[in-house]
XYZ file of C-alpha atoms in Angstrom:
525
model
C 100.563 62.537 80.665
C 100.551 66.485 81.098
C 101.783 67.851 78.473
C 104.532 70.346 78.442
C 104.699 73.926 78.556
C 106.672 76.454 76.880
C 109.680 77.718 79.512
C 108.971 81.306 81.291
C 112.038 83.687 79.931
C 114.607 84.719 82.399
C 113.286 88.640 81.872
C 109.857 87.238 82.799
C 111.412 85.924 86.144
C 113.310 89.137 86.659
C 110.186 91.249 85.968
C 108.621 89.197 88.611
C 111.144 89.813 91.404
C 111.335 93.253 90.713
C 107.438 93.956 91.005
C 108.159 91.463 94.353
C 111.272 93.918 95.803
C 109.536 96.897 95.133
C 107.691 96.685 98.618
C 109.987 94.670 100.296
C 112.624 98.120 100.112
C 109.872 100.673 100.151
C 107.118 99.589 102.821
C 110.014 100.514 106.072
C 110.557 103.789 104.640
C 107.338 104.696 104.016
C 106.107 103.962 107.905
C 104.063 100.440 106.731
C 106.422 98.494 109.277
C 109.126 98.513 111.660
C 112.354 99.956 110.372
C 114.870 97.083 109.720
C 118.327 96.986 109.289
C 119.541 97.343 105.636
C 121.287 93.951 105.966
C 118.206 92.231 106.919
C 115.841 94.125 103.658
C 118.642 92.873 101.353
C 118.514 89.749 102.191
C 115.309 89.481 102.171
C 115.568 90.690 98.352
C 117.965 87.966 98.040
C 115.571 85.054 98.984
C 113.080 86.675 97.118
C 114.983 86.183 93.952
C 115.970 82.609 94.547
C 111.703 82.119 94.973
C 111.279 83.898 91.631
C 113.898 81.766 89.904
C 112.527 78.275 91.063
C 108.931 79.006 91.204
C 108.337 77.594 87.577
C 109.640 74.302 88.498
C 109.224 74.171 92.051
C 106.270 76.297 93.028
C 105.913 74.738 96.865
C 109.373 75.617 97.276
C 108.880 79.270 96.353
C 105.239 79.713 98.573
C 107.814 78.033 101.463
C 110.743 80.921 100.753
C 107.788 83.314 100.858
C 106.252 82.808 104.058
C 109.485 81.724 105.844
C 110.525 85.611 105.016
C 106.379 86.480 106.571
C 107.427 84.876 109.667
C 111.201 86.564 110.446
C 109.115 90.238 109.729
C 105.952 89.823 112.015
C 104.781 86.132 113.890
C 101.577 86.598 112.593
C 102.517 86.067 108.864
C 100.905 89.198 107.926
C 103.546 92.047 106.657
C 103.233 94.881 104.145
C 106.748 93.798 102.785
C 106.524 90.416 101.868
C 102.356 90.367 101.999
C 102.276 90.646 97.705
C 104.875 88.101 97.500
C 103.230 85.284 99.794
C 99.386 85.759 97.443
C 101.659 86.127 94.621
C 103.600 82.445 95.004
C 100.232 81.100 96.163
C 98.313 82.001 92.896
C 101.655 80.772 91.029
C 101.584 77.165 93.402
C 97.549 76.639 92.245
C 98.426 77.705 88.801
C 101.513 75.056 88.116
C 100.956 72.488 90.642
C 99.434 69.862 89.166
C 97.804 68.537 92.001
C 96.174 70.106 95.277
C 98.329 67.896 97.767
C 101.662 69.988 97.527
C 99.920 73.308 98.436
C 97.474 71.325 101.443
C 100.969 70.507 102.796
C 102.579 73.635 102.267
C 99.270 75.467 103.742
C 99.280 73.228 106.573
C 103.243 73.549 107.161
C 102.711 77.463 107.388
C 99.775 77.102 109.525
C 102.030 74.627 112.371
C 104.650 76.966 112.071
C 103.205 80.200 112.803
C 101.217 78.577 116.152
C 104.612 77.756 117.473
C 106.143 80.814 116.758
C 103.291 82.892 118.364
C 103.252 80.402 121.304
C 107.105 80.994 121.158
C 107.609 84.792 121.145
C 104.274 85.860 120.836
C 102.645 89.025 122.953
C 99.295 88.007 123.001
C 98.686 84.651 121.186
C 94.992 84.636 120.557
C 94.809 87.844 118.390
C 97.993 86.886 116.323
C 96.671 83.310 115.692
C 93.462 84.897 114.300
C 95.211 87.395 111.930
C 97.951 84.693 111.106
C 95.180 82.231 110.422
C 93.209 84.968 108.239
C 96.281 86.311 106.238
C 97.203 81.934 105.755
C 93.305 81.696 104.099
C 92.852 85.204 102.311
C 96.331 86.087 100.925
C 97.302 82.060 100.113
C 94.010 80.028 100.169
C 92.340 82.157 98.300
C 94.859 83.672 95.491
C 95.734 79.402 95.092
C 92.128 78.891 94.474
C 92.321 81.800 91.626
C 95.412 79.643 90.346
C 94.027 76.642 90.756
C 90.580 77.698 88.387
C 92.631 79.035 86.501
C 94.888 76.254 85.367
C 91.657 74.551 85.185
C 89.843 76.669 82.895
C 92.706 76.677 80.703
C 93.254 72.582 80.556
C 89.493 72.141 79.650
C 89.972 75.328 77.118
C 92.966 73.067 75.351
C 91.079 69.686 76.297
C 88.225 71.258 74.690
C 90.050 72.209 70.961
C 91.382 68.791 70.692
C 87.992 67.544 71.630
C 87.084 69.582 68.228
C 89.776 68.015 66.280
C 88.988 64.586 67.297
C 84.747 65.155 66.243
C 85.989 66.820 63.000
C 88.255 63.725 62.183
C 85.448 61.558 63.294
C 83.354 63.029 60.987
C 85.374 62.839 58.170
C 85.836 58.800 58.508
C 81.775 58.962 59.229
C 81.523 60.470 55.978
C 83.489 58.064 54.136
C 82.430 54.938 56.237
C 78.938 56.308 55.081
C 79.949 56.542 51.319
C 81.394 52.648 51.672
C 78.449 52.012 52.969
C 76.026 53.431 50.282
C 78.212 51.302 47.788
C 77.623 48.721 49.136
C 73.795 49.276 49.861
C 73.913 49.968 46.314
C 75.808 47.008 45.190
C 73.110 44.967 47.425
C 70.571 46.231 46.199
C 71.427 45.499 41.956
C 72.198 41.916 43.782
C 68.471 41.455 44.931
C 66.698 43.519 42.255
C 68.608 42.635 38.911
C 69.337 39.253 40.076
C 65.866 38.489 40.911
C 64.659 39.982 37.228
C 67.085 38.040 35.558
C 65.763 34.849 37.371
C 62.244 35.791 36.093
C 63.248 36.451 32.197
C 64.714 33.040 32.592
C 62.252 31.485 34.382
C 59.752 33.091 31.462
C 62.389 32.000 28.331
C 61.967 28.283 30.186
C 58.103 28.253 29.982
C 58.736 29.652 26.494
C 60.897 27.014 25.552
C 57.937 24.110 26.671
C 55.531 26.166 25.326
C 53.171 23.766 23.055
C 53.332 24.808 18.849
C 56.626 26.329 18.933
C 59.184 25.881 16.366
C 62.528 24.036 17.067
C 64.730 27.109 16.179
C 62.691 29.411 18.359
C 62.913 26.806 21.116
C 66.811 26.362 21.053
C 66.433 30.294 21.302
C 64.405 30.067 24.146
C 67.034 27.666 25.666
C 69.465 29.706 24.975
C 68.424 32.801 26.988
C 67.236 31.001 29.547
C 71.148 29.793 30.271
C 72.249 33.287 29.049
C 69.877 34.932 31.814
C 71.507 32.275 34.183
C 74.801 33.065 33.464
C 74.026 36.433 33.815
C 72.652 36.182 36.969
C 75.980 34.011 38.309
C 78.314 36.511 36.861
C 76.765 39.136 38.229
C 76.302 37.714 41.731
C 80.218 37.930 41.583
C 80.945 41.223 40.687
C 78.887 42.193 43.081
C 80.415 40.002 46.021
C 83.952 42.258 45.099
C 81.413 45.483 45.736
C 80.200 44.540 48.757
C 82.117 45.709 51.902
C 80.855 42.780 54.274
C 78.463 40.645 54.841
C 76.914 42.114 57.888
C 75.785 45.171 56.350
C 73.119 46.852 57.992
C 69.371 46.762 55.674
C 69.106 49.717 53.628
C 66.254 52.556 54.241
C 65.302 53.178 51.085
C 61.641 51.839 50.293
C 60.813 49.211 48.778
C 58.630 50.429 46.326
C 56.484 47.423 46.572
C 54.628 45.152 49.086
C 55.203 41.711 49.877
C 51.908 40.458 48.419
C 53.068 42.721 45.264
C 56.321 41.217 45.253
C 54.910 37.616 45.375
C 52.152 38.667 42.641
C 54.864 40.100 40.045
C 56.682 36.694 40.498
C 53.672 34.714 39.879
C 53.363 36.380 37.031
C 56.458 35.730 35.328
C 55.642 32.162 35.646
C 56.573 31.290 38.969
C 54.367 28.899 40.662
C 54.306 30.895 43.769
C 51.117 31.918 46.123
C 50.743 34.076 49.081
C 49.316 32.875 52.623
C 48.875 35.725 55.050
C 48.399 33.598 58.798
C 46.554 35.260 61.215
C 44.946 38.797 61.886
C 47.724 40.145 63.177
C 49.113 43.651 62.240
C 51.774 43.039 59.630
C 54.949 45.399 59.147
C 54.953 49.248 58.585
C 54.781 50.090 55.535
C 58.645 51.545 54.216
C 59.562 50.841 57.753
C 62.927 48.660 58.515
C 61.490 45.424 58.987
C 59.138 45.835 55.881
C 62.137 46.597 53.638
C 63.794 44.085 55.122
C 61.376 41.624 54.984
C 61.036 42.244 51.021
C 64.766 41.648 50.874
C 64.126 37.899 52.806
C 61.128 36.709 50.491
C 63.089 38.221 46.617
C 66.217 36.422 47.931
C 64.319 33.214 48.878
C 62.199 33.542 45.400
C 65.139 34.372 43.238
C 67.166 31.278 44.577
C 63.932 29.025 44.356
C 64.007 29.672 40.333
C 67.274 29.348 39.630
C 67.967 26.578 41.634
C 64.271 24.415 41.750
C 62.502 25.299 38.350
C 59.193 24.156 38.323
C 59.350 23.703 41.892
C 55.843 25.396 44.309
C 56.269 27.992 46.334
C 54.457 29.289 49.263
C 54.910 32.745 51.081
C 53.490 32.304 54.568
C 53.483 35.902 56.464
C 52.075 35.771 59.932
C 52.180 39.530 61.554
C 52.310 40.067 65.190
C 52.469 42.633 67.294
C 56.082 42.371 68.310
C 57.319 41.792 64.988
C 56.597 39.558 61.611
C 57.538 36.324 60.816
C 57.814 35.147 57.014
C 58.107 31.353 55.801
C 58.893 30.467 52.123
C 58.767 26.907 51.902
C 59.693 25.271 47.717
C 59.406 21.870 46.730
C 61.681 19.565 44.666
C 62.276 21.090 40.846
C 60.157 19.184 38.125
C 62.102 20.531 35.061
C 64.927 21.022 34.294
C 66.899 19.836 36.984
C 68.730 21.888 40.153
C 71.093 24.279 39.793
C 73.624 24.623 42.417
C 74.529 27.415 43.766
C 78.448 28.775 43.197
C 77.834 31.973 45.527
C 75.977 31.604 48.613
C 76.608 34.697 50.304
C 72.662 36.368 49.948
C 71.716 34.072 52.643
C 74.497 34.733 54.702
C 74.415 38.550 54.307
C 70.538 38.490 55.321
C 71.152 36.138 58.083
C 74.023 38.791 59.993
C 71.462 41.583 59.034
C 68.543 40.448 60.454
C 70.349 39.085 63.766
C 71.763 42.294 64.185
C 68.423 44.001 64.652
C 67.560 40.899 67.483
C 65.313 39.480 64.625
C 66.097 35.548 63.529
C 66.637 33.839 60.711
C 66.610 29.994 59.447
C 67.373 28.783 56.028
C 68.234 24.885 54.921
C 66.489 21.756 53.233
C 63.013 21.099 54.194
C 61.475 17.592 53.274
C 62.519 17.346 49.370
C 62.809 21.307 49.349
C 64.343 24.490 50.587
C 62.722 26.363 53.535
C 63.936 30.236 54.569
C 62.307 31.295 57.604
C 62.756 34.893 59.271
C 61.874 36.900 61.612
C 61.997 40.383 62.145
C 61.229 42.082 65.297
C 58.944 45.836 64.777
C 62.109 48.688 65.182
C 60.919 51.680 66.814
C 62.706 54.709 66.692
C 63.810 55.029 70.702
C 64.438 58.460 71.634
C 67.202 58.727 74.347
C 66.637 61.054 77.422
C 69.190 63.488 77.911
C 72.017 62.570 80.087
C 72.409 64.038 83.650
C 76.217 64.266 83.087
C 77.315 67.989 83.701
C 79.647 69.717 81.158
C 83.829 69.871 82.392
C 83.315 73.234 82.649
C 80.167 74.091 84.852
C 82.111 71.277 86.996
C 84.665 73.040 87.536
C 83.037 76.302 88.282
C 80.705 74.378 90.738
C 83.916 72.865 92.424
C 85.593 76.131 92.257
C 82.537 78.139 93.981
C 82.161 75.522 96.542
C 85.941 75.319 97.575
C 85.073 79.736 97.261
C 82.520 79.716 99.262
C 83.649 77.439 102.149
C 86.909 79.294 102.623
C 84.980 82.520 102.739
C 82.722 81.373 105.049
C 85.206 80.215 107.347
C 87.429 83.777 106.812
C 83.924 85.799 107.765
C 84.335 83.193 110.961
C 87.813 84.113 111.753
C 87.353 88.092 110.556
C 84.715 88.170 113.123
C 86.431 85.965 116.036
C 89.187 88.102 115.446
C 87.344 91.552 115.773
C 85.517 90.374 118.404
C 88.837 89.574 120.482
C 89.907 92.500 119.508
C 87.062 94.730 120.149
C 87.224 92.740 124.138
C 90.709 93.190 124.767
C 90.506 97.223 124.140
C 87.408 97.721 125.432
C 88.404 95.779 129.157
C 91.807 97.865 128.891
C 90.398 101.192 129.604
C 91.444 102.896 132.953
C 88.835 105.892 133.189
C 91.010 109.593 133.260
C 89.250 110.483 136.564
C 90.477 107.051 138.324
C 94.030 107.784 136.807
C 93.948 111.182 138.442
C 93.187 110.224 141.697
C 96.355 107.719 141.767
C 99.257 109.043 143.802
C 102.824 107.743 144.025
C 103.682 105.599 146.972
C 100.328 103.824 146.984
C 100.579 100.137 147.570
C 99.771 97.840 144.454
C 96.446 96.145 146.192
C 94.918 99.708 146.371
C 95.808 100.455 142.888
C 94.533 97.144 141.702
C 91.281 98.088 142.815
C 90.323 100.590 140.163
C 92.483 99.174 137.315
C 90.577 97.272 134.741
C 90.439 93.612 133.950
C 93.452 93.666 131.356
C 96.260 95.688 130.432
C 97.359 96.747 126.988
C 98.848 94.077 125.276
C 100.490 96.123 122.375
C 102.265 99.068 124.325
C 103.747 102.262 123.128
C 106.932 101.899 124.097
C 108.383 103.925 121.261
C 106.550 106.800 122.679
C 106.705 106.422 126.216
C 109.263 108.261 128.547
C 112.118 106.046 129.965
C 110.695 104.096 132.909
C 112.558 104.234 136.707
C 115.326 101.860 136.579
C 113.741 98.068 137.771
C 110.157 99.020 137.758
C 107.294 96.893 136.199
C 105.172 98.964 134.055
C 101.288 98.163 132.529
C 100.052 100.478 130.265
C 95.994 101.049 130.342
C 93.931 103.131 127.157
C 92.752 106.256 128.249
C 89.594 105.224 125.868
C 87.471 102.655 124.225
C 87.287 104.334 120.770
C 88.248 101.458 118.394
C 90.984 101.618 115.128
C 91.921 104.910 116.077
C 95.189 105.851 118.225
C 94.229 106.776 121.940
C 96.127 107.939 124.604
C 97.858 105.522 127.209
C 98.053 106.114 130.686
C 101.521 104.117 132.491
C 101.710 102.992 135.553
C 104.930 101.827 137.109
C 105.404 99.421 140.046
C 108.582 98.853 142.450
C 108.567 97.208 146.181
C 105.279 96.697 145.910
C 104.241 100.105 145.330
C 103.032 102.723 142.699
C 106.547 104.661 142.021
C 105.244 106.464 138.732
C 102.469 107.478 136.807
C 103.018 108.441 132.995
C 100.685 109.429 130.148
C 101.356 108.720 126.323
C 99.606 110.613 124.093
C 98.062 108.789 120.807
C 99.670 109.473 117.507
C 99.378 112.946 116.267
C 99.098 114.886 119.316
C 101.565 117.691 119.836
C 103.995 118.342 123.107
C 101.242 121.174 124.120
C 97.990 118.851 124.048
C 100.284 116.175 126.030
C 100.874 118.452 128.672
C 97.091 119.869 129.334
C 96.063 116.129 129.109
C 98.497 115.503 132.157
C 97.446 118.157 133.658
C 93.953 117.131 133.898
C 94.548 113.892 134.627
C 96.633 115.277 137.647
């Protein structure tokens, strides 16, 4: 949902249709355009304010109001007067609209419009088309582009700062998702290591306690920190289950400290009947890598829970490395002292279970034969490095999209620019009657001899405003005394009644005085 925006004050809105006005009153009396009647300027004020007061909330409506006041001044859309107000609207209508569909409309409305009103009153409709099609793309297509970027630029600006709000709030619950999860690495990790060094002093106090030549007393002692050490171990295997966030926890990074072989070693030397069988010649896990940590974690669980739970029992660490990954079997008999403990927590097993199938590894662990078997299987992890994603950033998207759309209605404006000027540059250049023709052209001549040395075309844009009164029911064509282009020429007139040529006029150019009129007629007489 967009989100809303603050309301434009009513002196913002006035400001507007003054700086709109301004031109509207000034471009007549300055010579820009034809002089209109002062009823017709004030009203055109008038509909000019109603476009500044609903272009906020409806901008199509106010581009419409613009152009509709384009059309009464000229058919080609083009007019000094009301020129700033159409680009004006149409950078307003890219700039609040949310979507491009309202202004394709409005753009295509304008665009029907003007064709039938040049095919309707139109002089000549080919040229006026052409500048009312390149006044439609430069002074609206282009200034609702600007608009259009613009409101753009300024939703990814705002997207963008909430986008930095959101990361920094992500980062805070990463930081304390990371310190509940250092916990309970840490909690873990006095789980495995104290629990499996209390199950050694106990498993030592119970070799102690059958140790041959001992004294009674220092045998009940024995006993008695061998079921201290046990209790020990229990009690803390609880407090640490109320530590632990969950039970998939991923396996912590931290080293070992110690190989497997070490591991198995250091319990055999406590007392634990334990020995290691590496299986195969296979490459075993990196050292202080993932699955060697892990793997640690797998064979001190399965060796703590072997002497607390089958004293006296064998036990055999089978580690078979493979490329792909290692594999690590410890297998224990039935106990032959003591009796079987059973367990009151079972949650190690579980917790190494959900960690090592979350890194695709597997992991078995249930009665085997008279015994206890824990199998695993831990797949090498290699750090994968991720290429770099082709996805381009909001903003160079929106350039790209803005340059194209940029550069496609500038081509097709140099296309119109130049079908325009080259109309234009045919029309005035096939309108010339030559000043020595003109001269020899005598009243009372019939039209077919005249026709002969007239041109192909006569002047579609007349000077009528400068022209002497013509004889009353004559048809008059006007012909350029020159082909100079974008400069003001003078016009010969030739008038037409019954068939015949009843007068022949010439109109000087703008600028030229009374005296330069009359030597021009003269030579041209």
């Amino acid at each position: 949902m967009e989100r809303p925006r603050p309301a434009v004050a009513p002196g913002g809105r006035a400001l507007l249709w003054a700086a709109l006005a301004l031109p509207a009153l000034t471009a007549d009396r300055l010579g820009l355009n034809e002089p209109r009647p002062l009823w017709q300027q004030l009203a055109g004020v008038a509909v000019l304010a109603v476009a500044a007061a609903v272009s906020r909330r409806l901008p199509p409506v106010a581009f419409g109001l613009a152009a509709a006041l384009s059309f009464t001044a000229a058919p080609a859309l083009f007019t000094v007067s009301y020129g700033p107000a159409l680009g004006v609207f149409a950078l307003l209508l890219g700039l609040r609209a949310g979507r491009a569909r309202p202004a394709v409309l409005c753009f295509a409305a304008v665009g029907c419009a003007g064709t039938s009103r040049i095919l309707l009153v139109g002089v000549d409709p080919a040229p006026e088309w052409l500048v009312m099609t390149g006044t439609l793309l430069f002074g609206c297509v282009f200034p609702w582009l600007g608009g259009r970027y613009w409101r753009q630029s300024r939703e990814l600006a705002e997207a963008g700062w909430l986008r930095a709000a959101r990361l920094e709030d992500e980062a805070r619950f990463a930081e304390e998702r990371a310190r509940l999860r250092e916990r309970a690495r840490i909690a873990q990790d006095m789980h495995d290591s104290l629990g499996h060094e209390l199950s050694l002093i106990a498993l030592r106090a119970g070799a102690l306690q059958v140790a041959p030549g001992l004294a009674g007393e220092h045998r009940t002692a024995a006993a008695d920190l061998r079921a201290a050490a046990a209790d020990a171990t229990d009690r803390l295997h609880r407090i640490i289950g109320v530590l632990r966030e969950d039970d998939d926890e991923p396996a912590p990074l931290t080293p070992a400290g110690e190989t497997l072989e070490q591991l198995v070693a250091r319990a055999a030397e406590s007392g634990l009947p334990v020995r290691y069988e590496p299986v195969g010649q296979g490459p075993a896990a990196e050292p202080g890598g993932v699955a060697e940590r892990l793997l640690h974690r797998v064979v001190r669980e399965a060796l703590t829970n072997a002497a607390r739970h089958a004293p006296g029992a064998a036990v055999t660490v089978a580690v078979t490395g493979r490329a792909a990954g290692t594999s690590v079997t410890i297998t224990n008999g039935p106990a032959t002292h003591g009796g079987s403990r059973p367990s009151r927590g079972g949650t190690g097993l579980l917790g190494l279970r959900a960690t090592v199938t979350a890194i695709g590894g597997t992991f078995e662990a249930g009665p085997h034969k008279e015994g206890f078997r824990v199998r695993a299987y831990v797949p090498e992890q290699r750090t994968a490095v991720r290429p770099a994603g082709s996805a381009r950033a909001p903003f160079t998207h929106a350039r790209r999209r803005f340059a194209v759309g940029l550069g496609t209605a500038a081509g097709v404006g140099v296309v119109l620019v130049g079908a325009a000027f080259g109309w234009y540059a045919y029309a005035e250049t096939h309108s010339v009657l030559q000043p020595a023709a003109y001269a020899k052209l005598r009243p009372g001549t019939p039209v077919a001899d005249v026709e002969r040395v007239l041109p192909e075309r006569d002047v579609n844009d007349p000077p009528d405003d400068r022209a002497p009164a013509p004889p009353q029911g004559a048809d008059c064509r006007y012909y350029r005394a020159s082909g100079e282009l974008f400069v003001s020429v003078d016009h010969f007139r030739l008038c037409f009644d019954a068939g015949r040529l009843v007068a022949k006029d010439v109109v000087p150019g703008l600028g030229r005085s009374g005296e330069e009129r009359e030597e021009h007629e003269e030579f041209a007489r």
